XYZ file of C-alpha atoms in Angstrom:
729
model
C -14.256 62.914 -2.001
C -12.181 63.953 -5.063
C -13.662 64.901 -8.407
C -12.086 61.855 -10.077
C -13.889 59.575 -7.594
C -17.224 61.390 -8.059
C -16.776 60.995 -11.801
C -16.190 57.238 -11.210
C -19.220 57.072 -8.895
C -21.364 58.925 -11.616
C -20.418 56.465 -14.339
C -21.338 53.657 -12.165
C -24.812 55.195 -11.596
C -25.186 55.489 -15.491
C -24.154 51.895 -15.928
C -26.759 50.856 -13.247
C -29.389 52.852 -15.226
C -30.044 55.259 -12.351
C -29.339 58.317 -14.443
C -28.316 59.326 -18.076
C -25.170 61.096 -19.188
C -26.899 64.461 -19.544
C -27.957 64.334 -15.898
C -24.520 63.174 -14.842
C -23.092 66.277 -16.594
C -25.415 68.707 -14.802
C -24.677 66.871 -11.467
C -20.929 67.140 -11.818
C -21.094 70.887 -12.705
C -23.096 71.398 -9.523
C -20.509 69.320 -7.646
C -17.563 71.498 -8.844
C -19.528 74.707 -7.958
C -20.737 73.746 -4.569
C -18.072 71.061 -3.591
C -20.885 68.904 -2.241
C -21.021 65.121 -2.946
C -22.331 64.217 -6.300
C -25.358 62.137 -4.929
C -26.421 65.314 -3.018
C -26.108 67.530 -6.078
C -28.146 64.924 -8.221
C -30.887 64.938 -5.436
C -30.867 68.632 -5.089
C -31.317 69.172 -8.717
C -34.022 66.535 -8.783
C -32.045 64.649 -11.468
C -32.339 61.319 -9.559
C -34.135 59.926 -6.543
C -31.905 59.577 -3.426
C -33.533 56.173 -2.304
C -33.116 54.809 -5.858
C -29.480 55.712 -5.942
C -28.734 54.152 -2.503
C -30.560 51.027 -3.297
C -28.467 50.435 -6.516
C -25.256 51.399 -4.783
C -26.116 49.036 -1.847
C -26.420 46.175 -4.424
C -23.439 47.164 -6.455
C -21.015 47.652 -3.567
C -22.495 45.178 -1.296
C -22.964 47.846 1.443
C -26.058 47.399 3.613
C -28.715 50.133 3.352
C -30.213 50.989 6.719
C -32.628 53.391 8.460
C -30.861 55.196 11.409
C -34.151 55.960 13.160
C -34.525 52.119 13.529
C -31.005 51.682 14.918
C -30.287 51.567 18.841
C -27.080 53.628 19.305
C -25.072 53.292 22.388
C -24.447 56.606 24.305
C -21.039 55.305 25.157
C -20.254 55.149 21.404
C -21.315 58.877 20.988
C -18.835 59.848 23.839
C -16.169 57.793 22.132
C -16.281 59.327 18.578
C -15.829 63.047 18.869
C -18.371 65.339 17.131
C -15.538 67.069 15.053
C -14.720 63.807 13.138
C -18.481 63.146 12.667
C -19.122 66.638 11.295
C -15.864 66.769 9.258
C -16.394 63.489 7.412
C -20.218 63.593 7.497
C -20.875 60.103 8.913
C -22.884 58.624 11.881
C -21.221 55.998 14.105
C -23.665 53.139 14.445
C -21.873 50.281 16.308
C -18.558 49.398 17.823
C -17.755 45.726 17.963
C -14.251 45.089 19.321
C -12.050 47.170 17.103
C -14.553 47.480 14.221
C -16.662 50.662 13.796
C -19.808 50.500 11.865
C -20.360 53.921 10.349
C -23.258 55.181 8.071
C -22.630 57.545 5.146
C -24.797 59.027 2.500
C -22.210 58.565 -0.296
C -19.673 55.781 -0.485
C -16.297 57.323 0.730
C -13.103 56.880 -1.236
C -10.115 54.791 -0.120
C -8.176 57.912 1.039
C -11.087 59.092 3.218
C -11.375 55.644 4.853
C -7.610 55.532 5.547
C -7.785 59.037 7.275
C -10.799 58.026 9.480
C -8.874 54.631 10.463
C -5.737 56.648 11.232
C -7.512 59.151 13.366
C -9.921 56.965 15.255
C -7.790 53.616 15.281
C -10.606 51.426 14.227
C -11.420 49.143 11.346
C -14.288 50.386 9.347
C -17.538 48.606 8.233
C -19.447 50.964 5.762
C -23.279 51.068 5.587
C -25.383 53.466 3.594
C -28.153 55.819 4.798
C -30.068 58.850 3.391
C -28.477 62.252 4.065
C -31.430 63.506 6.108
C -31.271 60.319 8.308
C -27.651 61.020 9.070
C -28.170 64.852 9.789
C -31.207 63.939 12.027
C -29.172 61.260 13.919
C -26.302 63.555 14.546
C -28.844 66.303 15.804
C -30.404 63.642 18.115
C -27.274 61.988 19.507
C -24.762 64.883 19.428
C -27.225 67.759 19.902
C -28.402 70.566 17.703
C -25.659 72.561 16.116
C -22.935 70.441 17.758
C -20.635 70.868 14.888
C -20.991 74.624 14.852
C -20.316 74.877 18.656
C -17.314 72.676 18.240
C -15.852 74.993 15.480
C -16.496 78.042 17.545
C -14.614 76.674 20.520
C -11.631 75.662 18.382
C -11.571 79.020 16.777
C -11.682 80.753 20.008
C -9.273 78.353 21.731
C -11.741 77.211 24.383
C -11.778 73.862 25.940
C -14.894 71.698 25.701
C -14.869 71.333 29.552
C -17.789 73.255 30.982
C -17.170 75.589 33.888
C -19.661 75.492 36.742
C -20.160 79.239 37.297
C -23.528 80.722 36.642
C -24.495 82.288 33.337
C -25.504 85.525 34.885
C -21.995 86.010 36.160
C -20.239 85.824 32.875
C -19.422 89.052 31.098
C -21.358 89.374 27.878
C -19.042 89.653 24.862
C -21.210 91.628 22.336
C -18.476 91.492 19.699
C -18.914 87.666 19.548
C -22.408 88.093 18.376
C -21.138 89.432 15.130
C -18.957 86.433 14.540
C -20.235 84.490 11.546
C -20.171 81.233 13.523
C -22.490 82.595 16.267
C -24.874 83.931 13.555
C -24.908 80.607 12.020
C -25.559 78.979 15.508
C -28.612 81.119 15.964
C -29.802 80.599 12.433
C -29.574 76.807 13.116
C -31.731 77.150 16.239
C -34.493 79.162 14.279
C -34.501 76.957 11.203
C -34.772 73.845 13.367
C -37.764 75.451 14.969
C -39.282 76.269 11.576
C -38.636 72.644 10.330
C -40.346 71.212 13.302
C -43.392 73.475 12.846
C -42.743 75.049 16.164
C -44.897 78.040 17.298
C -42.471 79.029 20.023
C -38.792 78.530 20.881
C -37.675 78.680 24.509
C -34.160 79.421 25.309
C -33.872 79.141 29.171
C -30.720 79.613 31.405
C -30.396 77.540 34.628
C -27.583 76.871 37.018
C -24.529 75.712 35.020
C -26.608 74.837 31.748
C -28.849 76.159 29.142
C -32.021 74.511 27.986
C -33.685 74.744 24.473
C -37.303 73.788 23.916
C -39.723 73.887 20.981
C -43.477 74.122 21.363
C -45.052 72.000 18.592
C -48.778 71.560 18.365
C -49.100 73.186 21.844
C -46.680 70.794 23.494
C -43.159 71.649 24.569
C -40.383 69.301 23.413
C -36.774 69.414 24.731
C -34.144 69.854 21.970
C -31.000 67.916 22.466
C -28.086 70.538 22.596
C -24.397 69.905 23.572
C -23.574 71.041 27.147
C -20.846 73.470 25.635
C -23.690 75.628 24.255
C -23.945 77.197 27.738
C -20.567 79.086 27.124
C -22.158 80.828 24.143
C -25.360 81.777 25.851
C -24.505 85.396 26.122
C -23.476 85.598 22.543
C -26.747 84.005 21.345
C -28.708 86.361 23.528
C -26.890 89.352 22.138
C -27.483 88.144 18.568
C -31.133 87.701 19.093
C -31.349 91.312 20.690
C -29.482 92.820 17.804
C -31.909 91.003 15.339
C -35.050 92.333 17.145
C -33.523 95.817 17.797
C -33.507 95.569 21.593
C -31.202 97.081 24.143
C -28.259 94.567 24.399
C -26.946 96.374 27.602
C -30.162 96.127 29.522
C -30.357 92.862 31.457
C -32.515 93.854 34.527
C -35.830 94.566 32.838
C -38.162 92.540 30.491
C -38.002 93.496 26.802
C -40.221 92.641 23.726
C -39.193 93.049 20.192
C -39.854 91.618 16.688
C -38.209 91.122 13.309
C -38.731 89.437 10.005
C -36.776 86.424 8.929
C -36.400 84.923 5.614
C -35.542 81.213 4.837
C -35.772 78.761 1.856
C -39.192 77.840 3.304
C -40.538 81.379 3.250
C -40.752 84.558 5.316
C -41.942 84.511 8.936
C -42.309 87.055 11.742
C -40.547 86.562 15.079
C -41.862 88.088 18.202
C -39.182 88.144 20.866
C -39.858 88.337 24.516
C -36.857 88.556 27.039
C -37.268 88.201 30.779
C -34.577 88.318 33.585
C -34.005 85.347 35.703
C -31.424 84.695 38.606
C -29.069 82.875 36.023
C -29.541 85.106 33.027
C -32.160 86.368 30.664
C -34.807 83.863 29.444
C -35.992 84.162 25.807
C -39.084 83.089 24.040
C -39.330 83.504 20.340
C -42.834 83.203 18.725
C -42.700 82.186 15.039
C -45.566 83.740 12.869
C -46.307 83.571 9.183
C -46.062 87.216 7.783
C -49.587 86.741 6.289
C -52.695 85.105 7.873
C -54.343 82.907 5.206
C -56.906 81.064 7.276
C -60.553 80.743 6.247
C -63.711 79.483 8.024
C -63.147 76.021 6.561
C -59.702 75.906 8.307
C -61.016 76.629 11.798
C -62.513 73.275 12.514
C -66.117 74.516 13.130
C -68.862 71.880 12.770
C -71.685 72.814 10.396
C -74.075 73.740 13.048
C -71.647 76.195 14.838
C -70.455 77.563 11.477
C -73.922 78.548 10.596
C -74.427 80.117 13.913
C -71.317 82.181 13.506
C -72.209 83.290 10.029
C -75.517 84.574 11.474
C -73.650 86.409 14.217
C -71.371 88.089 11.761
C -74.383 89.690 9.917
C -75.474 91.412 13.171
C -75.245 95.274 12.811
C -73.999 95.823 16.321
C -73.236 94.078 19.597
C -70.171 92.280 20.961
C -68.903 88.796 20.067
C -66.544 87.565 22.896
C -64.035 84.752 22.212
C -62.882 83.121 25.410
C -60.160 80.668 26.399
C -56.704 80.510 27.924
C -53.575 81.940 26.304
C -52.458 80.020 23.128
C -55.966 78.602 22.463
C -56.354 80.370 19.101
C -58.614 83.175 19.931
C -56.861 85.840 17.923
C -56.732 83.640 14.766
C -60.595 83.115 15.013
C -60.975 86.953 15.312
C -58.779 87.569 12.424
C -60.829 85.066 10.311
C -63.987 86.875 11.222
C -62.512 90.361 10.464
C -61.212 89.091 7.131
C -64.629 87.800 6.169
C -65.986 91.319 6.940
C -63.269 93.193 5.293
C -64.583 94.841 2.175
C -64.170 98.408 0.610
C -67.514 99.346 2.109
C -66.483 98.569 5.664
C -64.247 100.412 7.968
C -62.420 98.076 10.395
C -59.965 99.193 13.161
C -58.345 96.948 15.722
C -56.299 97.802 18.923
C -54.081 94.872 19.999
C -51.303 93.782 22.161
C -49.421 92.738 20.228
C -50.400 92.835 16.392
C -50.088 89.146 15.560
C -50.704 89.326 11.723
C -50.869 92.247 9.215
C -54.403 92.515 7.506
C -54.578 94.506 4.369
C -57.454 97.004 4.406
C -57.601 97.071 8.313
C -56.261 99.769 10.529
C -54.337 98.080 13.242
C -53.187 99.896 16.582
C -50.485 98.604 18.812
C -50.972 99.084 22.566
C -47.888 100.955 24.035
C -47.966 101.348 27.914
C -44.725 103.499 27.795
C -46.676 106.326 26.255
C -49.893 105.444 28.194
C -51.647 104.241 24.852
C -53.925 101.549 26.494
C -56.953 99.638 25.203
C -59.314 102.131 26.903
C -57.503 105.152 25.601
C -57.181 103.641 22.061
C -60.901 102.809 22.047
C -61.995 106.440 22.544
C -59.737 107.566 19.648
C -61.098 104.767 17.399
C -64.701 106.112 17.754
C -63.543 109.427 16.069
C -62.461 107.462 13.005
C -65.897 106.373 12.108
C -65.446 102.547 12.190
C -68.165 99.989 11.391
C -66.408 97.082 13.002
C -63.950 97.229 15.969
C -61.680 94.506 17.545
C -60.361 95.122 21.061
C -57.546 92.652 21.644
C -58.515 91.771 25.353
C -60.890 92.932 27.863
C -58.689 93.100 30.999
C -60.185 95.826 33.438
C -63.513 97.537 34.274
C -62.599 100.631 32.105
C -61.986 98.819 28.918
C -65.018 96.469 29.528
C -67.424 99.357 30.062
C -66.221 101.365 27.153
C -66.397 98.307 24.942
C -69.933 97.488 25.918
C -71.111 101.146 25.435
C -69.512 101.309 22.040
C -71.438 98.267 21.029
C -74.623 100.143 22.114
C -73.867 102.912 19.765
C -74.244 100.767 16.676
C -70.770 99.121 16.192
C -69.981 95.451 15.784
C -67.187 94.689 18.303
C -64.933 91.753 18.757
C -62.819 90.998 21.820
C -61.495 88.214 23.964
C -61.673 87.159 27.605
C -59.634 84.538 29.626
C -62.265 82.165 30.964
C -62.612 78.280 30.967
C -65.848 78.186 29.077
C -68.466 80.278 27.266
C -70.826 80.666 30.377
C -67.914 81.912 32.621
C -67.533 84.908 30.225
C -70.938 86.300 31.595
C -69.787 86.094 35.192
C -66.185 87.314 34.419
C -67.764 90.600 32.955
C -69.926 91.113 36.027
C -66.929 90.314 38.350
C -64.865 92.942 36.462
C -67.484 95.476 37.319
C -69.786 95.665 34.156
C -73.408 96.151 35.218
C -75.596 93.184 34.224
C -77.974 95.378 32.176
C -74.996 96.432 29.996
C -74.047 92.876 29.387
C -77.557 91.809 28.319
C -78.066 94.815 26.070
C -74.652 94.648 24.241
C -73.234 90.982 24.165
C -74.568 88.806 21.331
C -72.520 85.661 22.151
C -69.628 84.096 23.960
C -67.517 81.678 21.909
C -65.156 79.398 23.966
C -62.510 77.513 22.128
C -59.504 75.257 22.519
C -56.829 73.860 20.141
C -56.512 69.958 19.982
C -53.937 68.065 18.197
C -54.905 66.216 15.105
C -53.879 62.419 14.587
C -51.097 62.057 12.025
C -52.872 60.678 8.946
C -49.843 58.660 7.947
C -49.800 56.539 11.025
C -53.372 56.692 12.166
C -54.863 53.329 13.296
C -57.873 52.334 15.389
C -57.197 52.241 19.121
C -58.859 49.238 20.866
C -57.294 49.858 24.147
C -59.541 52.618 25.325
C -61.384 52.225 28.619
C -64.912 51.248 28.350
C -65.920 54.259 30.500
C -64.610 56.589 27.818
C -66.533 54.761 25.081
C -69.701 54.689 27.109
C -69.496 58.445 27.621
C -68.973 59.152 24.103
C -71.761 56.871 23.067
C -74.258 58.555 25.353
C -73.013 61.925 24.630
C -73.440 61.576 20.922
C -76.625 59.495 21.187
C -75.079 56.355 19.618
C -76.644 52.949 20.005
C -73.878 51.345 22.204
C -70.342 51.837 23.091
C -69.417 49.358 20.241
C -70.390 51.950 17.731
C -67.677 54.346 19.026
C -64.604 54.328 16.964
C -61.448 55.623 18.534
C -58.186 56.164 16.690
C -54.611 57.006 17.523
C -51.304 57.698 15.943
C -48.636 55.087 16.383
C -45.783 57.702 15.478
C -43.842 57.981 12.285
C -41.282 60.077 10.520
C -43.886 62.483 9.223
C -45.073 63.460 12.715
C -41.634 63.064 14.375
C -42.918 59.987 16.163
C -45.491 61.875 18.275
C -48.569 60.460 16.638
C -50.011 64.021 15.967
C -49.559 66.463 13.174
C -51.187 69.938 13.209
C -53.992 71.166 15.336
C -57.632 72.137 14.936
C -60.238 73.931 17.023
C -63.246 72.986 18.955
C -65.909 75.616 19.745
C -68.590 76.189 22.362
C -71.112 79.009 21.340
C -73.287 80.439 23.918
C -75.880 82.794 22.377
C -77.209 85.375 24.746
C -81.045 84.936 24.104
C -83.904 86.209 26.256
C -83.569 83.192 28.633
C -79.880 83.869 29.213
C -80.427 87.644 29.556
C -82.960 86.956 32.295
C -80.531 84.841 34.141
C -77.687 87.428 33.825
C -80.020 90.181 35.290
C -80.747 87.838 38.198
C -76.923 87.286 38.625
C -77.173 83.549 38.139
C -74.060 81.503 38.437
C -71.902 80.335 35.432
C -73.021 76.671 36.029
C -76.735 77.664 35.929
C -76.275 79.648 32.740
C -74.352 76.804 31.200
C -77.134 74.352 32.095
C -79.705 76.586 30.726
C -77.795 76.943 27.461
C -77.335 73.271 27.130
C -81.030 72.986 27.420
C -81.453 75.379 24.514
C -79.098 73.318 22.270
C -75.607 74.516 22.968
C -73.038 71.868 22.461
C -70.168 71.991 25.048
C -66.529 72.008 24.242
C -66.427 68.362 25.512
C -69.132 67.195 23.281
C -67.601 68.770 20.180
C -64.428 67.180 21.284
C -66.061 63.791 21.460
C -67.416 64.253 17.871
C -64.028 64.835 16.551
C -62.734 61.739 18.474
C -65.555 59.546 16.877
C -64.808 61.093 13.406
C -61.125 59.873 13.799
C -59.664 63.349 13.894
C -58.182 63.352 17.343
C -57.818 61.137 20.720
C -59.764 61.073 23.872
C -56.507 62.114 25.708
C -56.416 65.354 23.711
C -60.230 66.167 24.525
C -59.618 65.360 28.216
C -56.328 67.566 28.263
C -57.857 70.703 26.882
C -61.481 70.677 27.877
C -62.697 71.801 31.438
C -64.128 69.039 33.599
C -67.897 69.504 33.701
C -70.110 68.970 36.691
C -72.069 66.102 35.200
C -69.331 64.442 33.157
C -69.117 61.103 34.818
C -72.872 60.197 35.044
C -73.178 61.466 38.639
C -72.352 64.362 40.811
C -70.089 64.115 43.785
C -71.852 62.489 46.629
C -75.067 61.684 44.626
C -76.453 59.977 41.572
C -77.565 62.711 39.251
C -77.075 61.581 35.592
C -75.193 63.250 32.817
C -77.237 65.828 31.076
C -75.977 64.893 27.641
C -76.362 67.089 24.683
C -76.559 64.792 21.584
C -76.285 65.660 17.961
C -79.049 67.999 16.836
C -80.378 65.729 14.214
C -79.970 61.972 13.941
C -81.760 59.292 11.914
C -83.947 56.921 14.008
C -81.956 54.119 15.546
C -83.019 50.680 16.470
C -82.847 49.858 20.356
C -80.058 47.451 20.997
C -79.722 45.382 24.104
C -76.550 46.198 26.192
C -73.690 43.916 27.156
C -73.357 42.760 30.705
C -70.895 45.396 31.521
C -73.232 48.260 30.865
C -74.997 48.703 34.349
C -77.610 51.187 35.190
C -77.366 53.815 37.926
C -81.175 54.067 38.756
C -83.911 51.367 39.082
C -86.342 51.479 36.140
C -90.139 50.878 36.627
C -92.228 49.437 33.753
C -95.554 51.344 34.166
C -97.849 53.724 32.396
C -97.674 57.301 33.750
C -99.727 60.064 31.977
C -97.524 62.942 30.587
C -97.659 65.872 28.198
C -94.836 66.817 25.870
C -93.851 69.469 23.410
C -90.782 69.708 21.187
C -88.498 72.640 21.402
C -87.956 74.453 18.105
C -85.915 77.651 17.566
C -84.488 79.267 14.369
C -80.980 80.770 14.533
C -82.066 84.339 14.296
C -84.831 84.094 16.917
C -84.319 85.247 20.515
C -87.412 83.642 21.895
C -88.146 80.172 23.141
C -90.689 78.338 21.036
C -92.295 74.838 21.725
C -94.492 72.822 19.466
C -98.193 72.227 20.328
C -98.570 70.103 23.612
C -99.398 66.469 22.971
C -100.661 63.775 25.490
C -99.209 60.313 25.826
C -97.875 57.946 28.519
C -94.507 56.928 29.870
C -93.853 53.215 29.364
C -90.722 53.060 31.508
C -89.461 55.545 33.957
C -86.555 56.099 36.312
C -84.784 59.008 38.083
C -82.471 59.069 35.010
C -84.883 59.458 32.217
C -88.354 58.260 30.476
C -89.243 56.081 27.761
C -92.622 57.319 26.122
C -94.538 56.831 22.967
C -95.251 59.531 20.338
C -97.169 59.644 17.110
C -94.613 62.018 15.546
C -91.028 61.393 14.744
C -88.633 63.196 17.154
C -84.965 63.276 16.047
C -82.321 61.924 18.445
C -80.905 65.124 20.126
C -84.237 66.763 20.156
C -85.169 68.800 23.294
C -88.533 68.007 24.861
C -90.550 69.700 27.682
C -92.340 66.986 29.727
C -95.055 67.424 32.272
C -95.624 64.181 34.239
C -98.292 63.101 36.599
C -96.425 60.906 39.261
C -98.854 58.857 41.397
C -98.991 59.903 45.156
C -97.098 63.151 44.267
C -98.829 66.383 45.408
C -97.606 68.274 42.160
C -96.906 67.641 38.509
C -93.167 67.053 37.580
C -91.976 69.534 34.878
C -88.606 69.059 33.213
C -86.561 69.236 30.025
C -85.382 66.168 28.457
C -83.188 65.146 25.424
C -84.226 62.307 23.069
C -81.213 59.942 22.867
C -82.704 56.799 21.481
C -85.533 56.684 18.827
C -87.164 53.279 17.834
C -89.895 53.055 15.274
C -92.654 50.579 16.316
C -93.338 48.235 13.544
C -96.572 48.782 11.486
C -98.073 51.398 13.953
C -96.789 54.694 12.713
C -95.648 55.407 16.221
C -92.219 55.797 17.914
C -90.673 54.938 21.210
C -88.574 57.847 22.523
C -85.845 56.983 25.044
C -85.003 60.281 26.850
C -82.615 61.583 29.408
C -83.195 64.419 31.939
C -81.406 67.724 31.063
C -82.988 70.124 33.516
C -84.957 68.690 36.585
C -85.225 69.855 40.070
C -83.561 67.486 42.654
C -86.838 67.373 44.554
C -88.732 66.152 41.514
C -85.878 63.581 40.721
C -86.376 62.333 44.365
C -90.114 62.058 43.837
C -89.575 59.861 40.774
C -87.024 57.649 42.391
C -89.131 57.098 45.497
C -92.017 56.235 43.357
C -90.027 53.636 41.398
C -88.611 52.118 44.704
C -91.965 51.844 46.444
C -94.001 50.359 43.519
C -94.323 46.591 43.231
C -92.302 44.916 40.414
C -89.324 47.252 40.075
C -87.289 45.885 37.074
C -83.516 46.413 36.849
C -83.386 46.520 33.032
C -79.809 47.053 31.863
C -80.513 48.954 28.805
C -78.548 51.922 27.340
C -81.167 54.686 27.409
C -82.316 55.870 30.771
């Protein structure tokens, strides 16, 4: 559009009251300088709001204002209108009816431009308005990322758009082409698009006759629509990436790793490049990282109880804290936050990593280098001679590293490291399987912290989800000690522009902290299984990953699908084990106010028959401070059970016991030859009116299967078995 037309458009905007003359003059100066349309210049300089401009122009010129994301665009139309016209005239084809083409523009085109489009395409035009970002995103979506850049490169190089069928690996790599400005622009567009999408990784993958581009956003991979012609320039793209990261552009048979720093308008970020040979060429993964790690404990997603536990652990003078989880679960970020909190002038901190993810001021960081035989084990030996107070070992992978790490902790150092396990309890057995003696584990390890990353519901499009299965709501209600499934609030994201219509925006972490106390140490020395260790830790108050996930679901932070996706399936998750009827050993919140007992709906059926009876029992409440390593129970009190089943007990107390409290019970079951001893968790608390007493509904946490069978047999044999369909066992 010519300057005279832009001046006329600007004067129209002044008449419409959208901007004043001073703003118009500034906009016109920028237009002459950058040769961009006046509306874009006004928006860029923040002299006027684009939406307000378009609404006024829509009324003035009688051009409809549309949102392209709400338009269904026929794929046949995209094939009919070549990308070179779309990119040159900066419009998006919307609809073709007969010989009339509806086209969306972000600035009304002048008569000359309209005539050129009519002449080249042979269609009559119907003009509609849309925002500039809407048009750019629509072109990317329907024509593919960087389609206009690829078109220009092909025109300049004299190549046809027809895609040959030969394999990418068979093409001769033209290194000179990587220096071409258009190829550089193409790579920059790929990187900037990843940064704009909040991607953590960019995957560039060659296959037979094609190239695939994918972005990992919030832990999930999404395909990027790219023109098929991009396959022709894969060798040039690869060479450009190798040059940026200082890798060998000739070597194509061996894996290579590199890094570089990239600047953009949004800031500076690091790129970690990994290249791996495949049958059809080299596959590239680029990890995008901020140059500075600015996370704090408040950013990690720790619940108050686990945050307090972690703060106590960080005050330990020596010992090992292991963070466990699969690749990409945020272990390194958690460790960096811990190190950052300990980083003072009085503390010497040394790390050995592979790779160094973030640069931390005041901390000495060592990069593992297998080529010169600098391994974790060798680096650890050298680190000791530098008199550190705190050390971090990026990962314990083998017996040598594990043994040195545990012995270093015994010499008075606080050590942080990671393991690849599914949960916290598996960290114990993993170390023993590697070859570490159990006595070294018990004397050096302070805690195992399992973690996962879950996607957060987009706050812009969050709404309550009433479609969730009743089984999910029932599990959450029991797990959190709620009165009924009706109290469970489940939310979801419907999808909007803010979250790119995924329903999620950003991620947070969930944690499972297993403290290696005296009970756990004894089990480690006895070489107990991870399931047994986990069960014992739950009995001592450990919240599992699943339970923390359900808490975040009920708070409206995430969805049940996310919790199920990232947390390991637990043995007692569904209310019974395979082939039996053993109930879920639920860990409820540590403290909850007394709740009134509510009657269930007809859909809430019991697993076990319940007997209304009076069985003598003794109970004591489990108590433990964070810095204590010994079990401690309150004074034993006597009472009677009012209702009993193989799932749990309802009994009366003089003292208030919070929901979630762990209780040791000793019951005298009639006709049994021994007393039944077990641990239960209070999941329902009811104050008995005007009596100063409480009814405690509890569920078994730790009970022998033989004792459970005794209770179930007693209930079945007794006269007057009642099948009360109530929520607490």
